[in-house]
XYZ file of C-alpha atoms in Angstrom:
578
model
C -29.196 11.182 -71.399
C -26.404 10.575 -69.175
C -23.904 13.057 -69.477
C -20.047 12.448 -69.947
C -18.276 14.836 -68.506
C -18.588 18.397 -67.535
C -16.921 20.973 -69.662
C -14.095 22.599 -67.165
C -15.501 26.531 -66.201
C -12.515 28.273 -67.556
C -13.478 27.641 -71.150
C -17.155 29.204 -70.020
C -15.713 32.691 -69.135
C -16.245 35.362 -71.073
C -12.556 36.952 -72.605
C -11.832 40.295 -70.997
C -8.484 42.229 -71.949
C -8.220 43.829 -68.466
C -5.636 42.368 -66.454
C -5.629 42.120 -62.428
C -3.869 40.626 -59.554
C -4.476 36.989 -60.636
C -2.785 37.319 -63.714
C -0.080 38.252 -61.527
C 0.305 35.645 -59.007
C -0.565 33.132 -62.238
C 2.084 34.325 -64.338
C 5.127 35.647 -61.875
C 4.503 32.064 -60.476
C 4.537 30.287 -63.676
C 7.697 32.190 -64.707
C 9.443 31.620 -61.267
C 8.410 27.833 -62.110
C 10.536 27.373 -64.906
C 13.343 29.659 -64.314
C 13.965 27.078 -61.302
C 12.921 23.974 -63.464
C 16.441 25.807 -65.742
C 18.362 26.470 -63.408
C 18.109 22.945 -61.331
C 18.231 20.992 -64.975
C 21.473 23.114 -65.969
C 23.482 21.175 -62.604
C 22.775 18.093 -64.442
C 25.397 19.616 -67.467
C 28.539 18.807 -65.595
C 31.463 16.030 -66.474
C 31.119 12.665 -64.885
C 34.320 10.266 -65.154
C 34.033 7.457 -62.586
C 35.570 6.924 -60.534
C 37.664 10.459 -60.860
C 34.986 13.141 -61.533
C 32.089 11.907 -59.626
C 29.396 13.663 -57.685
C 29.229 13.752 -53.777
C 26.840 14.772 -51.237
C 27.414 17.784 -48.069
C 25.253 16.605 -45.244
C 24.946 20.634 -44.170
C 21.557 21.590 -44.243
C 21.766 25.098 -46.050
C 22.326 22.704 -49.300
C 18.739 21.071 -48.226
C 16.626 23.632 -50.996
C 18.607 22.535 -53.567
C 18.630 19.021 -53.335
C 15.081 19.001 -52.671
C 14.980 20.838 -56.006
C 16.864 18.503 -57.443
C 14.848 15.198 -56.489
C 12.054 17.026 -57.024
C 12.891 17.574 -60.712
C 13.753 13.893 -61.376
C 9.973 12.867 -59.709
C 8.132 15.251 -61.523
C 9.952 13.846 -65.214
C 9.384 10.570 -64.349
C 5.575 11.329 -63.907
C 5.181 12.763 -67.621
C 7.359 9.468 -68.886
C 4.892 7.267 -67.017
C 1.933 9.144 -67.659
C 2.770 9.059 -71.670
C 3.894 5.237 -70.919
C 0.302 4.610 -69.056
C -1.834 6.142 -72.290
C 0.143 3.698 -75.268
C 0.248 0.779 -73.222
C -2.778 0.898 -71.002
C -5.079 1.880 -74.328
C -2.863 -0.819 -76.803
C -4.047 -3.823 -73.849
C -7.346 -3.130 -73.161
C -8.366 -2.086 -76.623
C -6.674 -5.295 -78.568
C -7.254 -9.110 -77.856
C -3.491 -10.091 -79.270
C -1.554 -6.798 -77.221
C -3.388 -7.581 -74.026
C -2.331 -11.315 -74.470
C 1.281 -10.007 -73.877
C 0.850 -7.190 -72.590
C -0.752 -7.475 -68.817
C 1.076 -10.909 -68.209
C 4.407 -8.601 -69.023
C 2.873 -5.620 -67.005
C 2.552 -8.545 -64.125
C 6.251 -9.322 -64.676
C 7.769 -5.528 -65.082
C 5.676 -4.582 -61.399
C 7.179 -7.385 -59.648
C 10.899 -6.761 -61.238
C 12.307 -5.000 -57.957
C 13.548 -1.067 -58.649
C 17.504 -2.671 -57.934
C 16.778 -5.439 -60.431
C 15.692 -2.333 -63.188
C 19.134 -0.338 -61.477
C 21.492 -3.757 -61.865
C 20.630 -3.096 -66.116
C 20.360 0.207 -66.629
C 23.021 2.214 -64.600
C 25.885 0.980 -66.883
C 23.878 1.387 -70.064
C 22.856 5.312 -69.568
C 26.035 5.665 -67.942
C 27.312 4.775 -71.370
C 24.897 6.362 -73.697
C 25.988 9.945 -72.203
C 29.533 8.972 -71.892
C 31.466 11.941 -69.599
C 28.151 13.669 -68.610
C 26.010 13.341 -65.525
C 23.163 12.877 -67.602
C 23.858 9.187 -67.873
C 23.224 8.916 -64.421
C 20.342 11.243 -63.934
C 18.381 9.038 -66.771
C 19.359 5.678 -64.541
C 17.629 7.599 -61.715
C 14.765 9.127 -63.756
C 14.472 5.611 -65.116
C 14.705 4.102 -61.502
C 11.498 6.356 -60.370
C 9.594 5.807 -63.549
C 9.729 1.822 -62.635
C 8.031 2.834 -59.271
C 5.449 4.911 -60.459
C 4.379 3.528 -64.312
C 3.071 0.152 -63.552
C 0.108 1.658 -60.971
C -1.051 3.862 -62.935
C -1.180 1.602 -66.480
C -3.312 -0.935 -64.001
C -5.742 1.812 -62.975
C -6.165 3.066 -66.874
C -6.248 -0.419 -68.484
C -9.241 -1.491 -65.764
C -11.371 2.177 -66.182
C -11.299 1.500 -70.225
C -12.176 -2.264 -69.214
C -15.198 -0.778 -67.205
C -16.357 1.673 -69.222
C -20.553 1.640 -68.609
C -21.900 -0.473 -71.432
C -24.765 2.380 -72.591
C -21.591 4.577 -72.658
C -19.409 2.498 -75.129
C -23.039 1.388 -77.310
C -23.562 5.190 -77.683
C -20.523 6.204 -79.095
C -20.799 3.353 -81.812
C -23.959 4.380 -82.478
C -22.869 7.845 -83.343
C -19.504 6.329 -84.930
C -17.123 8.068 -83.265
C -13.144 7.549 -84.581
C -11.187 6.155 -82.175
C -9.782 9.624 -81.081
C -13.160 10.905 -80.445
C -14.404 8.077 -78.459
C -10.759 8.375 -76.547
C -11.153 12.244 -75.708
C -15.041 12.169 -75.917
C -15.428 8.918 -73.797
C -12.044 6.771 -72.271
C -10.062 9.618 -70.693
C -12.822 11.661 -68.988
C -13.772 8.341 -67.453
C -10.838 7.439 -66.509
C -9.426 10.624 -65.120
C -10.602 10.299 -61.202
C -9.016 7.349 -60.969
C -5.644 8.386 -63.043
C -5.392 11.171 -60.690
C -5.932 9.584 -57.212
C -3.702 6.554 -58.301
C -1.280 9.348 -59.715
C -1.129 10.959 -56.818
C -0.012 7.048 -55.108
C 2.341 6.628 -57.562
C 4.408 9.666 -57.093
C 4.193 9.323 -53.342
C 5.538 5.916 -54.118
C 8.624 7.309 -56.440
C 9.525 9.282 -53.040
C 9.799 5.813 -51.356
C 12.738 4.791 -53.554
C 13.939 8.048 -53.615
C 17.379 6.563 -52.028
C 17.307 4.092 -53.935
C 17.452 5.685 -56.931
C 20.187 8.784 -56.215
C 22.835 6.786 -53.632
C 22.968 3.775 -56.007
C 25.241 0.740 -55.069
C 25.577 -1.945 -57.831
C 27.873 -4.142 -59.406
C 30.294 -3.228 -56.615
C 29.779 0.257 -57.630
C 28.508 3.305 -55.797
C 26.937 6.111 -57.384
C 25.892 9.299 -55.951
C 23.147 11.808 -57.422
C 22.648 15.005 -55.445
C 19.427 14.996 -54.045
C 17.301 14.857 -51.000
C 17.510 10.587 -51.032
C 21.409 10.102 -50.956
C 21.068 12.967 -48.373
C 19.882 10.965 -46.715
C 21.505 7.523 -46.906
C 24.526 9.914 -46.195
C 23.454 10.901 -43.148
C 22.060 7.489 -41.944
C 25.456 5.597 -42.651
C 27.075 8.478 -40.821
C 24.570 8.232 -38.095
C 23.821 12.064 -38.285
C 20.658 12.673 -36.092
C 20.759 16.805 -36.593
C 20.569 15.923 -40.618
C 18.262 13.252 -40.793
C 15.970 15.833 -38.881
C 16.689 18.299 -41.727
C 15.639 16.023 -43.902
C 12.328 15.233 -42.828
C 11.158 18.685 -41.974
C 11.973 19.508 -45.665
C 10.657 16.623 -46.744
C 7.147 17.382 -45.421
C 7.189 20.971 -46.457
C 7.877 19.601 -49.866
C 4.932 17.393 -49.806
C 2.702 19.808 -48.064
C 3.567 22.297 -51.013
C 3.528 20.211 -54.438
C -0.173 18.365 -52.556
C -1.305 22.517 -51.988
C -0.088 23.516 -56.265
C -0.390 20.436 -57.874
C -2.749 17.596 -56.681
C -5.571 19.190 -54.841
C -6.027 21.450 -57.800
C -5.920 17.880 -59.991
C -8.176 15.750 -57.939
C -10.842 19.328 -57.715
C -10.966 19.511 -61.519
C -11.305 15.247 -61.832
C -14.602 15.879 -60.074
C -15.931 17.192 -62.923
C -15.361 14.147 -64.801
C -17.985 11.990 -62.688
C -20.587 10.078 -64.621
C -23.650 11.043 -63.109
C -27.085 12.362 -63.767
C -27.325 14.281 -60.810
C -24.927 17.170 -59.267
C -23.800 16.898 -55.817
C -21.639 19.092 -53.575
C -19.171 20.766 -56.232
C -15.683 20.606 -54.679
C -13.831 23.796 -54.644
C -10.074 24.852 -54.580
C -8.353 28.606 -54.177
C -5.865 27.366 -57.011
C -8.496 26.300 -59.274
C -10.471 29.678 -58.240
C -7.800 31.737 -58.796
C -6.556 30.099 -62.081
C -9.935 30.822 -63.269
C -10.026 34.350 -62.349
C -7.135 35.347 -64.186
C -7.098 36.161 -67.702
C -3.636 35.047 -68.788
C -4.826 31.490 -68.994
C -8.045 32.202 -70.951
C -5.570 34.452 -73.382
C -2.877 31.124 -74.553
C -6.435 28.967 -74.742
C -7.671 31.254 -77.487
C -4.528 31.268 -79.093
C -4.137 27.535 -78.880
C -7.845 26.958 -79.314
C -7.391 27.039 -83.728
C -4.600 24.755 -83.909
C -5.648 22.621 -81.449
C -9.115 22.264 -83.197
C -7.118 21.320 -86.768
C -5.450 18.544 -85.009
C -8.212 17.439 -83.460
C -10.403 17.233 -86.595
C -7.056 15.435 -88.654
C -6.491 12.990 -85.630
C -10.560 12.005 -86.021
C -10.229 11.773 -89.524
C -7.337 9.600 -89.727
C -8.389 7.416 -86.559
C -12.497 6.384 -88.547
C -13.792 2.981 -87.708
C -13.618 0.824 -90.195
C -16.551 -1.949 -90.952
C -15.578 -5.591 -89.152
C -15.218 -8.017 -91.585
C -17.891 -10.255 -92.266
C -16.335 -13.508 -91.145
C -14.023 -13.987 -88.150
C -12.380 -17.316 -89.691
C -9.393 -15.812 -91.298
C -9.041 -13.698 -87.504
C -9.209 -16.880 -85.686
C -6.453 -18.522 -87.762
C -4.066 -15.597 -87.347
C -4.569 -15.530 -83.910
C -3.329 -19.050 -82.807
C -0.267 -18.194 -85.382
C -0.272 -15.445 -83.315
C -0.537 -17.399 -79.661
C 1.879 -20.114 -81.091
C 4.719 -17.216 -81.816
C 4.209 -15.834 -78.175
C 4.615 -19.170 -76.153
C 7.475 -19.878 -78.315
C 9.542 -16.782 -77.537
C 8.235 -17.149 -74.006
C 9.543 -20.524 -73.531
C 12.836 -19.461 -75.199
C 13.375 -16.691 -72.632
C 12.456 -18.826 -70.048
C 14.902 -21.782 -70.973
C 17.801 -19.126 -71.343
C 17.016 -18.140 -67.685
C 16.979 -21.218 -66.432
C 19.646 -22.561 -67.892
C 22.106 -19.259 -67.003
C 20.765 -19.569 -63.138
C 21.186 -23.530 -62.965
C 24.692 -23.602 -64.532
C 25.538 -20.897 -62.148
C 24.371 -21.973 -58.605
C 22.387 -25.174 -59.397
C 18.642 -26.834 -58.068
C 19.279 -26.253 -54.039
C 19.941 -22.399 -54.506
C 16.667 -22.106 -56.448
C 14.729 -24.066 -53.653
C 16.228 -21.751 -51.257
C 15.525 -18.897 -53.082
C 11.824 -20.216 -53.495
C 11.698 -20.873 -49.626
C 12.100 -17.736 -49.055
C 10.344 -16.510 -51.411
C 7.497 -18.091 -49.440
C 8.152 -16.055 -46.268
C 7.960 -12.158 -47.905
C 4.379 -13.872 -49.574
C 3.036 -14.227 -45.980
C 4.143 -10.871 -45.174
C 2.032 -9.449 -48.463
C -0.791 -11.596 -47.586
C -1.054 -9.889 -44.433
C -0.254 -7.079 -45.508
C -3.085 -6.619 -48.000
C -5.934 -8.696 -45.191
C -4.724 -5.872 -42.918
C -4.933 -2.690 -45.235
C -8.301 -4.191 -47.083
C -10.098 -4.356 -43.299
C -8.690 -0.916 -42.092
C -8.591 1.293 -45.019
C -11.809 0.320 -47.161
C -14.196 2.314 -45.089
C -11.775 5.115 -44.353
C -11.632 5.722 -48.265
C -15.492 4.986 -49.099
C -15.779 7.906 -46.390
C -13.542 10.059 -48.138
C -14.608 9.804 -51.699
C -18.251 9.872 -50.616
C -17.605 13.237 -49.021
C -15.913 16.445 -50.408
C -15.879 18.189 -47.100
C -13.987 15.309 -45.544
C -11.824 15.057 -48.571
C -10.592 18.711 -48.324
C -9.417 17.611 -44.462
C -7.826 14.643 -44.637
C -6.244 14.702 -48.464
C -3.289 16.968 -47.154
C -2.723 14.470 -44.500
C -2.832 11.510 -46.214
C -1.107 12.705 -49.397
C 1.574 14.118 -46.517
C 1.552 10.262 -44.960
C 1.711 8.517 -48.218
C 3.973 10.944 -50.064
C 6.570 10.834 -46.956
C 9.301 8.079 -47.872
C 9.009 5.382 -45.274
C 12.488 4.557 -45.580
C 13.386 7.917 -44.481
C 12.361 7.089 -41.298
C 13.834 3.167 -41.404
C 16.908 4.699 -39.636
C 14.925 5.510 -36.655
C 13.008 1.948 -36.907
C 15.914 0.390 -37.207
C 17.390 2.008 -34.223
C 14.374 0.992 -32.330
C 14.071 -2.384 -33.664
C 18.084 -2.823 -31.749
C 16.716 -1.263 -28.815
C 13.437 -3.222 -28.419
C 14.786 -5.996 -29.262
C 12.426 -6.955 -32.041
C 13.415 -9.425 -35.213
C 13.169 -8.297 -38.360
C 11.534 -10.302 -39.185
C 8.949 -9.373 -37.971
C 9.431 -6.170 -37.966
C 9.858 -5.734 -41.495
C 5.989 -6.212 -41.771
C 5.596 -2.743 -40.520
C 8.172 -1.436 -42.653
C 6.879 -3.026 -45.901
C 2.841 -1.650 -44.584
C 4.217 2.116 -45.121
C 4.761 2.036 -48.258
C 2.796 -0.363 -50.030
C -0.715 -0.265 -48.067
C -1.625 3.360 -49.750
C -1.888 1.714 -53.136
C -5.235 0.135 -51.816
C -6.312 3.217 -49.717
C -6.263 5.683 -53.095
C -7.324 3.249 -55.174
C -10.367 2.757 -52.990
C -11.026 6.590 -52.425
C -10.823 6.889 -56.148
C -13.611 4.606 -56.615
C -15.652 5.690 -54.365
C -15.414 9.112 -55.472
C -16.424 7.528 -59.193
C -19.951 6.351 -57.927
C -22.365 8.365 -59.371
C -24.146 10.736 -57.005
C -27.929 9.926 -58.640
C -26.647 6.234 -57.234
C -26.113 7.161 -53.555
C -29.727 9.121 -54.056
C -31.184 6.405 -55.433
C -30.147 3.777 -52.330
C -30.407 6.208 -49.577
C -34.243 6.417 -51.040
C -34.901 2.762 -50.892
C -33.643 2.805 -47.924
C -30.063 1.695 -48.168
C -28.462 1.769 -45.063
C -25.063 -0.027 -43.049
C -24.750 -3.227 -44.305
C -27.396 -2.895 -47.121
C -25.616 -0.092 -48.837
C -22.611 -2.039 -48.762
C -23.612 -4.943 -50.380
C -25.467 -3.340 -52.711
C -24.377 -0.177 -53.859
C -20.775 0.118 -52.295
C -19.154 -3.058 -52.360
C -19.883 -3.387 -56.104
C -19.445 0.116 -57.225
C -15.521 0.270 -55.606
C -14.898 -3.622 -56.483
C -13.153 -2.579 -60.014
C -10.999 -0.541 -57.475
C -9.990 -2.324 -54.690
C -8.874 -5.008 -57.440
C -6.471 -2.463 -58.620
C -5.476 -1.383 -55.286
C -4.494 -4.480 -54.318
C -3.114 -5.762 -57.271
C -1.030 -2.713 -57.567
C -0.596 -2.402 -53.478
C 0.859 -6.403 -53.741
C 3.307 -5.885 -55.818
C 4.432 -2.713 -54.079
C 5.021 -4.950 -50.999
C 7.052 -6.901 -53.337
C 9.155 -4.138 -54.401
C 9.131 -2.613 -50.973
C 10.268 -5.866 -49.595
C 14.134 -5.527 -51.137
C 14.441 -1.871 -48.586
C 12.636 -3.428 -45.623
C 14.139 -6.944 -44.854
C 17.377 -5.446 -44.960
C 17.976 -2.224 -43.171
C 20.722 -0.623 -41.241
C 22.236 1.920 -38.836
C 25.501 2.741 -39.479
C 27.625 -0.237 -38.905
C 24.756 -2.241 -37.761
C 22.555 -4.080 -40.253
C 19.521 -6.183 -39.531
C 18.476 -8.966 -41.771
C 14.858 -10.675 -42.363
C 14.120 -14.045 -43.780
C 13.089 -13.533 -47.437
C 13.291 -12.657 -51.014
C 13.709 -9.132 -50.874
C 16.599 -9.265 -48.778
C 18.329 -11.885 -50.827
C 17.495 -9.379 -53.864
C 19.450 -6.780 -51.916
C 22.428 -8.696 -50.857
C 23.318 -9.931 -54.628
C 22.872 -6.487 -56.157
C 25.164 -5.236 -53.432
C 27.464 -7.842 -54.310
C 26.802 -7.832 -57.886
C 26.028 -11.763 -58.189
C 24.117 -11.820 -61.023
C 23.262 -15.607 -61.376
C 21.644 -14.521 -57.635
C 20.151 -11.150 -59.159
C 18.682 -13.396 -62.265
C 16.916 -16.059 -59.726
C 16.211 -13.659 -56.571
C 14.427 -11.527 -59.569
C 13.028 -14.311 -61.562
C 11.686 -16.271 -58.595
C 9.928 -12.888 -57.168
C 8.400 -12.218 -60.750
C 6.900 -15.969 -60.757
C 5.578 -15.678 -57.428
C 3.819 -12.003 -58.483
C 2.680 -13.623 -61.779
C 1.152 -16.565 -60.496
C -0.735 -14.598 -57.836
C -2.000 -12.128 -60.869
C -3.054 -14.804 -62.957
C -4.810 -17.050 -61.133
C -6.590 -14.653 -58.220
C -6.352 -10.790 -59.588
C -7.189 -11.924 -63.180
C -10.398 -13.586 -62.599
C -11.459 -10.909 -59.894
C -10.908 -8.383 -62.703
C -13.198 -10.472 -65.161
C -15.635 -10.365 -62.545
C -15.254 -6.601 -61.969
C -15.839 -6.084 -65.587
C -18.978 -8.372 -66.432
C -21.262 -8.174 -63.087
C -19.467 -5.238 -61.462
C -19.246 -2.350 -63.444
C -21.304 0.638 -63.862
C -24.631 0.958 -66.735
């Protein structure tokens, strides 16, 4: 019988009431967690009148600590948002025909709406929902991350429930599991490796419009959020070498320290979530060892353990399968009522677009925008050709081996974690000195913070294939090119659909900070859609916002559609695992 998932050890130990110094470190450093979680969420309990009481930024370093605090605060928020946001929608499209009909073709639209074209809505309406209070803007900027981190991971969860193994999903009918048991039982220990590695992306990702996000310029309005992002747009329109320097430093001890207490001890305890028959190497951490040497932890699960075991019987009670119908006529009529209503409001939408963006700037501004449109798409294409080539076998290698995973995770969590645009400044300045277009240049730019979607997504799949898998080729004699085609190459394919899908339309969105970027008074421009994006949300054109947006979200769309879609339908009927 193939087994699930492996029970996590700490719920294996045996209860002792002695205490030693693991319950120490675990609970001095859980206390000193929150105290600072307080007392960086109280600074965001101050008056905010624009444009008389407003916030500013001090580009000396010694205030460094606290706005990496700060930003760090806002990123870690925006995670729980868009990991509660990944569960409803992610479950509610691949576990209903009539959601998923709306809902992927909107999740297509939502990744490809740029993080400005989210910002150009939002900052005035949380502005005004916590009128006089810096809250207002701390939600735009929590909101800002979420859109940068939410949309990756709800791909990744909606394709692992897609791909569950088919002996896996007949099982738990057989034994008529509710849908809460066959969620906890089945959907989210399957889907946790890959949740966690493309978790991991998407918060390295939320770094990248980190600036974005705190030194916010729309509508012909600036707004500043303290924070380690507008510290650094400060110091790059002042040209401030010694600060940007600052910046980075802390930057990478930041990373270095949240991969060391929060991800390595993640992606060590998603291991134990690997269908297989067969153990390989277990994967160790000292967090995870010393959590699970200290008591305190064991201590709040008993204490949690009754109530949690009420709501989990009332949640399986109330969530029973009930018997299908015996005919599927009355289903089939509701649906195209159903399909009908959807194109309807669809086209309405649409025609209210349209219409606003034609009567605005009329037919030869939308084939410009279009044109252009057409250049950033080669620059994704090329993208994705170059990161698929160079990046596939670098992640087989790591998920196929724990050893080299425990090397190279710090570094690549440290090189995809590390905004790219903090380092634009230095790019840019190069760019001048070299010489070098834009557009061209801009390539690069947009490669540093989109091509890691693929790279985790990848790792995470390779870490997924079963271990009694590799056995079983390695004994037939599976080796180079034969393991690739077939036992590799199909086991990651589910992946490397995500990762691109996902890694795509972060080039899109990565495209608005990388065809236009400056150095103090000095401002290069590319050739595309992302920097016409930037220069009407600067300007606060919104007929130009609508179509710059609208034309991007077509392009994204049409791409999803018509390639990703039909690569995922082959991912989940000849590619996935049982």
């Amino acid at each position: 019988m193939i087994r699930v998932w492996r029970k996590p050890q700490i719920f294996n130990i045996p209860f002792r009431r002695t205490f030693g110094p693991a319950d120490l470190a675990v609970g001095l450093g859980t206390l000193a967690l929150l105290y600072a979680a307080a007392r960086v969420g109280a600074e965001s309990m101050v008056r905010f009148h624009p444009p008389d009481v407003i916030p500013s930024v001090s580009l000396d370093p010694i205030n460094l600590p606290n706005y990496a605090a700060r930003s760090t605060l806002r990123m870690f928020l925006a995670l729980i948002f868009s990991t509660l946001f990944t569960f409803v929608y992610g479950y509610a499209a691949a576990r209903s025909r009539r959601a998923e009909k709306v809902l992927v073709p909107l999740l297509d639209i939502l990744q490809s709406v740029p993080v400005l074209g989210f910002l150009s809505v939002t900052v005035t309406f949380f502005i005004a929902l916590f009128r006089g209070s810096l809250l207002g803007l701390e939600a735009a900027s929590i909101f800002a991350i979420f859109t940068g981190q939410a949309w990756n991971m709800t791909f990744s969860f909606y394709q692992s429930l897609r791909t569950v193994p088919a002996e896996l999903d007949e099982m738990s009918s057989l034994y008529q599991l509710s849908l809460w048991e066959r969620f906890t039982r089945l959907e989210l220990p399957s889907s946790v490796i890959g949740l966690v590695w493309n978790g991991m992306m998407s918060f390295g990702g939320g770094w990248f419009f980190l600036a974005a996000s705190e030194a916010i310029s729309v509508l012909n309005h600036n707004y500043t959020l303290p924070g380690l992002g507008s510290y650094v747009a400060a110091a790059t329109l002042a040209r401030d070498f010694h600060a940007l320097f600052w910046a980075i430093i802390t930057m990478i001890l930041l990373i270095l320290a949240i991969d060391q207490f929060f991800w390595r001890p993640l992606v060590t305890l998603a291991d134990m979530y690997k269908l297989e028959l067969s153990a390989g190497e277990t994967r160790r951490f000292w967090v995870n060892d010393l959590w699970r040497r200290a008591k305190l932890p064991q201590y709040f699960v008993r204490l949690a353990g009754s109530p949690m075991a009420y709501v989990d019987a009332t949640l399986s009670r109330w969530t029973r399968v009930r018997e299908k119908p015996a005919t599927d006529q009355p289903q089939q009529g509701s649906d195209r009522i159903f399909d009908a209503a959807a194109i309807l409001v669809s086209a309405g939408l649409l025609y209210l677009a349209v219409r606003f963006v034609l009567a605005a700037v009329g037919l030869k501004e939308v084939g410009h925008a279009a044109l252009l449109g057409l250049y950033t798409a080669a620059r994704v294409l090329f993208l994705l050709v170059f990161s698929t080539i160079v990046w596939t076998p670098f992640g087989v290698a790591i998920g196929f081996s724990p050893r080299l995973s425990r090397f190279s995770q710090p570094i690549i969590q440290l090189l995809a974690s590390f905004p790219a645009n903090f380092v634009f400044p230095f790019a840019t300045l190069g760019f001048i000195k070299a010489g070098i277009s834009l557009n061209w240049g801009s390539v690069l730019l947009m490669a540093l913070g989109a091509q890691w979607y693929l790279l985790f997504n990848v790792i995470g799949g390779a870490q997924g294939i079963p271990n009694d898998l590799r056995e079983m080729g390695r004994n037939l004699g599976l080796r180079k090119l034969k393991a690739w085609r077939y036992l590799i190459a199909p086991g990651i394919f589910g992946s490397w659909v995500t990762g691109s899908i996902t890694a795509s339309g972060g080039a899109w969105n990565a495209s608005i900070v990388s065809e236009l970027v400056s150095w103090g008074n000095t401002t290069l421009t590319a050739k595309g859609l992302g920097a016409y994006i930037s220069e009407a949300t600067a300007k606060g054109d919104w007929p130009r916002i609508v179509l710059g947006v609208g034309v991007m979200s077509i392009y994204v769309v049409g791409v999803n559609r018509f390639v990703w879609r039909r690569l995922y339908d082959l991912a989940e009927t000849r590619y996935r695992l049982g």
